[in-house]
CSV table of C-alpha atoms in Angstrom, one decimal:
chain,number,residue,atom,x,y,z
L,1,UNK,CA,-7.0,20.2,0.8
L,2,UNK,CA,-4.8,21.7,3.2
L,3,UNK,CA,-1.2,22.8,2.9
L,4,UNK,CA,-0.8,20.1,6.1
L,5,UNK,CA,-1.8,17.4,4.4
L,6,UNK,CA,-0.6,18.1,0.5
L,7,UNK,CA,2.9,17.8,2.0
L,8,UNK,CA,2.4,14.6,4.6
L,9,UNK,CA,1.3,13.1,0.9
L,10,UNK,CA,3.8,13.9,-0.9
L,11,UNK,CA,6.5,12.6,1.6
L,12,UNK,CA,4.3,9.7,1.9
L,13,UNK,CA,4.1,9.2,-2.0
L,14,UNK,CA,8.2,9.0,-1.8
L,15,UNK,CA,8.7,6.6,0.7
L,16,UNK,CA,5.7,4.5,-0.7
L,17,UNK,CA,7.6,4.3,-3.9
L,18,UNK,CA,11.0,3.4,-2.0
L,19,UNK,CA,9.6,0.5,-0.3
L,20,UNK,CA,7.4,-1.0,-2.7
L,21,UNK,CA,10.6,-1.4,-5.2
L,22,UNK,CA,12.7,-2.7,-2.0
L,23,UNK,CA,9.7,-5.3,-1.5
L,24,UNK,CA,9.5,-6.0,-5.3
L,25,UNK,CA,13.4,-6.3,-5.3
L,26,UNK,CA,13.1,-8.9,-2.6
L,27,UNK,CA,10.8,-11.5,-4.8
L,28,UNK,CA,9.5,-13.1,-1.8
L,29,UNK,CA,6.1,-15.3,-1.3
L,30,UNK,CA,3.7,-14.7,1.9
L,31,UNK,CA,6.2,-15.2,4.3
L,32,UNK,CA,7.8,-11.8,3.5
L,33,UNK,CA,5.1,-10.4,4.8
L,34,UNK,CA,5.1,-12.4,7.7
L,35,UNK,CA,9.3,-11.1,8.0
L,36,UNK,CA,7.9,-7.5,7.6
L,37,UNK,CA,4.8,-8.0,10.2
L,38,UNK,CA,7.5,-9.1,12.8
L,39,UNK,CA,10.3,-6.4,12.3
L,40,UNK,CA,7.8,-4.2,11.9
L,41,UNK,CA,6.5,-5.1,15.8
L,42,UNK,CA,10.4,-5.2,16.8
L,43,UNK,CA,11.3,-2.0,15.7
L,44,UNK,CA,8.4,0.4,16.3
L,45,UNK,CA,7.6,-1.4,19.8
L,46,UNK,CA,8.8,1.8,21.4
L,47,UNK,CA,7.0,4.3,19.6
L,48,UNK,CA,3.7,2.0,20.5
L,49,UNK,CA,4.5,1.3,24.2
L,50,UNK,CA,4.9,4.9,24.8
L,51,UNK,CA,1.4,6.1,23.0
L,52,UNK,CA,-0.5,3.2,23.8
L,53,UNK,CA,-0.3,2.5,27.7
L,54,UNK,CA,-2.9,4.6,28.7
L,55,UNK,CA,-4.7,4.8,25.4
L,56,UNK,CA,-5.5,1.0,24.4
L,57,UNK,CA,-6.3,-0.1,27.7
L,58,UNK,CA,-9.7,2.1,27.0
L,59,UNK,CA,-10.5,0.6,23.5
L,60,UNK,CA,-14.2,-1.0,23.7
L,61,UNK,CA,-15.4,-3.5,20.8
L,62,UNK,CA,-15.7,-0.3,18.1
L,63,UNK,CA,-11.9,0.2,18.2
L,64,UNK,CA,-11.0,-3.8,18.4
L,65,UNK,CA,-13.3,-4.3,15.3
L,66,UNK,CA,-11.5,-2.0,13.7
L,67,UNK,CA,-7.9,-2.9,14.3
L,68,UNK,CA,-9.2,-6.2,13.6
L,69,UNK,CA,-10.6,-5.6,10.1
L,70,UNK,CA,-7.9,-3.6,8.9
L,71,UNK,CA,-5.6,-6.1,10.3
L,72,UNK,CA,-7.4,-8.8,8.1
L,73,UNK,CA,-7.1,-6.4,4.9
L,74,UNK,CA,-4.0,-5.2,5.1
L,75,UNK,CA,-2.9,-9.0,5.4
L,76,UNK,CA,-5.0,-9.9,2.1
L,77,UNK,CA,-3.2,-6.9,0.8
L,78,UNK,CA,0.2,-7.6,1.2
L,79,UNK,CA,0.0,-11.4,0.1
L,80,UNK,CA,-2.0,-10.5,-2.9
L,81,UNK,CA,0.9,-7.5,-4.0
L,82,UNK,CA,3.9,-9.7,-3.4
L,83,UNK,CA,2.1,-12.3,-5.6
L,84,UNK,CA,1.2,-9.9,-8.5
L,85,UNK,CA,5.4,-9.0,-8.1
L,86,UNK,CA,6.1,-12.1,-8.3
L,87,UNK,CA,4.1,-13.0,-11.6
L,88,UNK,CA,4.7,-9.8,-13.5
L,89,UNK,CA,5.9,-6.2,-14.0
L,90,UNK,CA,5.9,-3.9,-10.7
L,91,UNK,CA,5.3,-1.2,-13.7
L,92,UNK,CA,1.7,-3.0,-14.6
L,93,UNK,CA,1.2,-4.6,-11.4
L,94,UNK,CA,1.9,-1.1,-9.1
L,95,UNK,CA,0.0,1.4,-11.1
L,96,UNK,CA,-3.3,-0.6,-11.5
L,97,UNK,CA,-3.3,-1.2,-7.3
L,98,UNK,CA,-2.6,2.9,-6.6
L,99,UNK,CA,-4.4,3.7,-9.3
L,100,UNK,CA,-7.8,1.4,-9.0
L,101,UNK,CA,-7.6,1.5,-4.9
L,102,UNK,CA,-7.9,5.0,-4.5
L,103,UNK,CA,-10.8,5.7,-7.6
L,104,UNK,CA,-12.9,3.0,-5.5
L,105,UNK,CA,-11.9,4.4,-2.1
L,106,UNK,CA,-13.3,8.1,-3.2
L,107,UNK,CA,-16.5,6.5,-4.8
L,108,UNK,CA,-17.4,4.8,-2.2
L,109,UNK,CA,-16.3,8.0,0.1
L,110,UNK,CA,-19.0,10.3,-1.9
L,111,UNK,CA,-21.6,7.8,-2.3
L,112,UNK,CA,-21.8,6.5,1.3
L,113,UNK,CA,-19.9,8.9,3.9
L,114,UNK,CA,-21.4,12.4,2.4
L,115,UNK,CA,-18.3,13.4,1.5
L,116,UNK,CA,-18.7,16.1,-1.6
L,117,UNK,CA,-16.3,16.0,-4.7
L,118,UNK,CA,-16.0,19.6,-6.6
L,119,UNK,CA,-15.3,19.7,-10.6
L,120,UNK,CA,-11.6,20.2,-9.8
L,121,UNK,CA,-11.5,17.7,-7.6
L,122,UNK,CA,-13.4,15.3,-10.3
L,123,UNK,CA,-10.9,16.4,-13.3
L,124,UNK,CA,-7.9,15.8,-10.7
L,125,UNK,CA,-9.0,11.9,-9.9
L,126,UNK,CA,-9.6,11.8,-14.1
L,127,UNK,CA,-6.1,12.6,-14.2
L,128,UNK,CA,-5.0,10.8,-11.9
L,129,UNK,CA,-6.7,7.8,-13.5
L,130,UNK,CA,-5.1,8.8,-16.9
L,131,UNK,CA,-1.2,8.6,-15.7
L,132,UNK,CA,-2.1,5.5,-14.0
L,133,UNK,CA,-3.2,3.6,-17.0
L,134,UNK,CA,-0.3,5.1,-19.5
L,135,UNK,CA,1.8,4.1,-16.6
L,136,UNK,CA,0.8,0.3,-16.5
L,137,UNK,CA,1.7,0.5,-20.4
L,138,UNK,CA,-1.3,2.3,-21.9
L,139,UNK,CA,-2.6,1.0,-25.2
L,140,UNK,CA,0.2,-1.4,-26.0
L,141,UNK,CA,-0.5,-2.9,-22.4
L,142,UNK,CA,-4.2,-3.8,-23.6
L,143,UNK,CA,-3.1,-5.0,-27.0
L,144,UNK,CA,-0.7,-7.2,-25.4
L,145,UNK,CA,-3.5,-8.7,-23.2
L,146,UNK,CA,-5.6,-9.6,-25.5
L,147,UNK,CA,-3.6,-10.2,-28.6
L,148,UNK,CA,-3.8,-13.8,-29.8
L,149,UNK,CA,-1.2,-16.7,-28.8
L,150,UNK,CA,0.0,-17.6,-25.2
L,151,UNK,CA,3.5,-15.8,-25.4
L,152,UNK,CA,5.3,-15.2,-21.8
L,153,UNK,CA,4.3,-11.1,-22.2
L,154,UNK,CA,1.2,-11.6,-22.6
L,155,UNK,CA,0.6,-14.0,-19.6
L,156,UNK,CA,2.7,-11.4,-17.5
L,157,UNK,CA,0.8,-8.5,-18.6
L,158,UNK,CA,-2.5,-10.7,-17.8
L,159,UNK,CA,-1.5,-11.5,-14.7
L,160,UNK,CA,-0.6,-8.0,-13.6
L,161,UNK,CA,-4.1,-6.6,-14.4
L,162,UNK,CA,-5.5,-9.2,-12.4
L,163,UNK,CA,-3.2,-8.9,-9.4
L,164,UNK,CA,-2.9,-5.0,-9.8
L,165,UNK,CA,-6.8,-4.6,-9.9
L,166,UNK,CA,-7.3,-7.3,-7.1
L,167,UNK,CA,-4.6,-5.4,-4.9
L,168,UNK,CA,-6.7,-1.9,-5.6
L,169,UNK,CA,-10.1,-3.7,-4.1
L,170,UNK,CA,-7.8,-4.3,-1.0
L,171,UNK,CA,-6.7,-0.8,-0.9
L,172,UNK,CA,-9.9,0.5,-1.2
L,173,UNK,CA,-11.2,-1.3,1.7
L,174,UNK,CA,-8.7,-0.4,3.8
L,175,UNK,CA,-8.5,3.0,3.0
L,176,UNK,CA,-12.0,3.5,4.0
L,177,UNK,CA,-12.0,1.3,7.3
L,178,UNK,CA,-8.8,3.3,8.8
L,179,UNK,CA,-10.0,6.4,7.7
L,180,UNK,CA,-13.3,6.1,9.3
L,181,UNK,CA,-11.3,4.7,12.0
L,182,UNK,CA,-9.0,8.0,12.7
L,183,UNK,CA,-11.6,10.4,11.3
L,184,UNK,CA,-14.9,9.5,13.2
L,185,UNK,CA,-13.4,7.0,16.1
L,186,UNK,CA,-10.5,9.6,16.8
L,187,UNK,CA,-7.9,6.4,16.9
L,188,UNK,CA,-4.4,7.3,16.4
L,189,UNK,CA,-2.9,6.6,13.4
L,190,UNK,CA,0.2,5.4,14.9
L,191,UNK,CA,-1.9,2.9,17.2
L,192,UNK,CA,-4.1,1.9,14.7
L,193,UNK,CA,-1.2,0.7,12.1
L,194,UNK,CA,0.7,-0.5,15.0
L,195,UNK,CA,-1.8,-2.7,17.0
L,196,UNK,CA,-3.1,-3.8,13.5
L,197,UNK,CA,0.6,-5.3,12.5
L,198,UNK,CA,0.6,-7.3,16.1
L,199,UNK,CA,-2.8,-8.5,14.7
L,200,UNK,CA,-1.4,-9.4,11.4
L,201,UNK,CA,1.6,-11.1,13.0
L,202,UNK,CA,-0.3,-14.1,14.7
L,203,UNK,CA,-2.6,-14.2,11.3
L,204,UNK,CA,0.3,-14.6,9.4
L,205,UNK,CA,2.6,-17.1,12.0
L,206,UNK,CA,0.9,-20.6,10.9
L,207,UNK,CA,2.8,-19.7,7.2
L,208,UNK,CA,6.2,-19.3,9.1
L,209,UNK,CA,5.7,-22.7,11.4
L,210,UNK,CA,4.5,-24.9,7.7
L,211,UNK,CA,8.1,-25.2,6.5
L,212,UNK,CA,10.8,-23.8,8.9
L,213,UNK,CA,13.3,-25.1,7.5
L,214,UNK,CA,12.5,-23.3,4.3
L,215,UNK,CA,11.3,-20.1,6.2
L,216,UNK,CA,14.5,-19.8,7.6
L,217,UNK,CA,16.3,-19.9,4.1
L,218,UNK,CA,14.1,-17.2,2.8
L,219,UNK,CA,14.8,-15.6,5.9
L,220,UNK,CA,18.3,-15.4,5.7
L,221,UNK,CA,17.6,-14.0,2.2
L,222,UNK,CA,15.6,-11.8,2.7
L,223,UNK,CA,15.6,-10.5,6.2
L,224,UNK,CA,17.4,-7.0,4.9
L,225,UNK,CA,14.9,-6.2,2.5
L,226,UNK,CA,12.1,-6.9,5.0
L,227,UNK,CA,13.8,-4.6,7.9
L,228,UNK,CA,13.6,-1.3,5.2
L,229,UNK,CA,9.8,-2.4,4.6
L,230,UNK,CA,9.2,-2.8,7.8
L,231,UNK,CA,10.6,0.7,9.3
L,232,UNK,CA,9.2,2.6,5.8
L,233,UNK,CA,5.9,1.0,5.1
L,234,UNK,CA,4.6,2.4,8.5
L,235,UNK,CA,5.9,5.7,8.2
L,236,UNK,CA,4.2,6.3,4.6
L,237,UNK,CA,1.3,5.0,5.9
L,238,UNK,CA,0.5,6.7,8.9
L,239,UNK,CA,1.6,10.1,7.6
L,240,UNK,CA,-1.7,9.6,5.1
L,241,UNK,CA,-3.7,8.9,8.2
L,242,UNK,CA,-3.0,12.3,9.6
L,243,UNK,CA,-3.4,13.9,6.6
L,244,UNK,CA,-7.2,11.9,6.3
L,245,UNK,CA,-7.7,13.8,9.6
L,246,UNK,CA,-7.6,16.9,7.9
L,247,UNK,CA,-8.7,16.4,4.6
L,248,UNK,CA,-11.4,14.5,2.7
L,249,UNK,CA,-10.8,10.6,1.6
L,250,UNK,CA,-12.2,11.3,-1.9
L,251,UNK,CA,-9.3,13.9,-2.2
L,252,UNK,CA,-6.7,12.5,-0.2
L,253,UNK,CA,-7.0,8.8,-1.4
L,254,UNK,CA,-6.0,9.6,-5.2
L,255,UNK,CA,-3.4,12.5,-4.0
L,256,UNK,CA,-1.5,9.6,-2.7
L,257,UNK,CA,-0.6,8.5,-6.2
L,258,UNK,CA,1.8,10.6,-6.3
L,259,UNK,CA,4.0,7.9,-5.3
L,260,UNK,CA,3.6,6.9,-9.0
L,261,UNK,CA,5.9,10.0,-10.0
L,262,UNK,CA,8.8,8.3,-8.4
L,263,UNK,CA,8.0,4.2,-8.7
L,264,UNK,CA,7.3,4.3,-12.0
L,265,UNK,CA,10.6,6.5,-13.4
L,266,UNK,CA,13.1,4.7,-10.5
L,267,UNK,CA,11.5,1.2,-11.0
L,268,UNK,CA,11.4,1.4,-14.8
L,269,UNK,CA,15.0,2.2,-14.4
L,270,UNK,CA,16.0,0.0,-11.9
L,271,UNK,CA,14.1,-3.0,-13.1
L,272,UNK,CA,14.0,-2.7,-16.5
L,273,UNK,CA,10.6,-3.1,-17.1
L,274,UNK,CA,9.4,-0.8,-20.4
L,275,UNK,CA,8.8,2.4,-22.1
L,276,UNK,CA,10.3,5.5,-20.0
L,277,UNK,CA,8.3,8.3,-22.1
L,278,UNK,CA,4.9,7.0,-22.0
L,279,UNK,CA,5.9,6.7,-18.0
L,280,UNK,CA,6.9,10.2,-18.3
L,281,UNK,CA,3.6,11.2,-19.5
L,282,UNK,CA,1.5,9.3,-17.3
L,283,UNK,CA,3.3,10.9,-14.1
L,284,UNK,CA,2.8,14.6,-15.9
L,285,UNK,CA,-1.0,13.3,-15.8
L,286,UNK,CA,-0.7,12.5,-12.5
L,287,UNK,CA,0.8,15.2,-11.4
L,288,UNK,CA,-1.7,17.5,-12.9
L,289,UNK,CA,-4.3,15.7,-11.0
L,290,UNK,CA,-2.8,15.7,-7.6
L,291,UNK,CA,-2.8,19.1,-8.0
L,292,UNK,CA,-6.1,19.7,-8.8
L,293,UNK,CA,-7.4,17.9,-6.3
L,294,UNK,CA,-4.8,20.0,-3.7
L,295,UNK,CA,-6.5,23.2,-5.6
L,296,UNK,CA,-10.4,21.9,-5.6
């Protein structure tokens, strides 16, 4: 991995972190992202007027697809994290997403776009894998969930692994689609995220015009955290689509959980939510790994 795109990663990982404890902050349902899609349009329209008049008008049905698909899965995405946030710990919930997402995203990577993983690189992603899961609670997290009784932790911690591992199919998905997108269609990462959130602005409208009485209270409630989503969530993104440019997916998928390093510390001390030494350890772990993976 280059130099290039260890550090677009690791200023990616930071603001990933930021946003996803402003969005977890927030508590908000579907129509958040709905809030976010539309800010997000607002404020980057600029930025994607500039790069895209002369670009998009070219686009045949390859590019559309794309935009299209990831359009669909970043949507899915979105709706299924703010559930999982809403249902349980962003410390259970957020690790199990970046942690599973990116381990499918690199399998699928090797086994079906030739990419090659060294031993480094494979020890990094085990690493990687390790932080992640003492992270989401370790041992005590799996004891929890399977411990007799109904109590309210143990429905929580359920409910995170199911959210947090359905979020990390999601990631997986669209990790590959926009990085074949920029890496073999030569799509710019900036149009691709941007076009994609006009896309996921009409998908998402019908959940805005059901109840608009109520979206405008949740809109008056939650309109500030949605505007630091929507100008941060694109910028973390796109930064790891130019550094997929230069690097491998398998290597740069499960670098990105460096984000973990911060979330888990500043959310566990923000929100309350558990054991600040086992975090500790998981992000030395994961640490360890994205450097490996930088190294191999």
């Amino acid at each position: 991995m280059t130099l290039y795109a260890f550090a677009l990663i690791i200023v990616a990982g930071i603001i990933h972190a930021f946003w996803n404890i402003v969005a977890k902050k927030a508590g908000g349902d579907a129509r958040f992202s709905l809030f976010t899609s539309v800010l997000n349009a607002i404020v980057w329209l600029p930025l994607g007027w500039w790069l895209g008049r002369e670009v998009v008008p070219q686009w045949g049905w390859a590019e559309w697809g794309f935009v299209a698909a990831s359009a669909l899965l970043h949507v899915f995405y979105f709706i299924i994290l703010l559930r999982g946030y809403r249902v349980a710990d962003l410390t259970v919930v957020y690790p199990l997403a970046r942690g599973s997402g990116p381990l499918l995203s690199s399998l699928v990577a090797v086994l079906f776009l030739g990419e090659h993983l060294s031993a480094m690189g494979a020890l990094g992603i085990a690493g990687v894998v390790a932080g992640v899961f003492l992270i989401a609670g370790g041992p005590a997290m799996l004891r929890t969930a399977t411990q007799g009784g109904r109590g309210e932790k143990r429905e929580r911690t359920i409910k995170g692994l199911y959210y947090g591992l359905l979020t990390g199919v999601f990631i997986a998905a669209y990790t590959v689609v926009d990085s074949y997108a920029v890496k073999v269609l030569l799509m710019s990462p900036i149009l691709l995220d941007y076009m994609g959130n006009l896309l996921r602005c009409v998908v998402l409208a019908p959940l805005g015009l059901r109840n608009r009485a109520e979206t405008w209270r949740l809109w008056q409630l939650q309109w500030k955290y949605a505007l630091v989503v929507a100008i941060f969530s694109p910028i973390a993104y796109v930064l790891v689509l130019y550094a997929v440019q230069s690097a491998p997916i398998s290597h740069v998928a499960p670098a990105r959980e460096v984000s973990m390093l911060f979330a888990a510390l500043i959310g566990g001390k923000l929100l309350g939510e558990g054991d600040r030494a086992l975090r500790i350890a998981g992000a030395v772990l994961i640490a360890v790994g994205v450097t490996a993976l930088g190294l191999g």
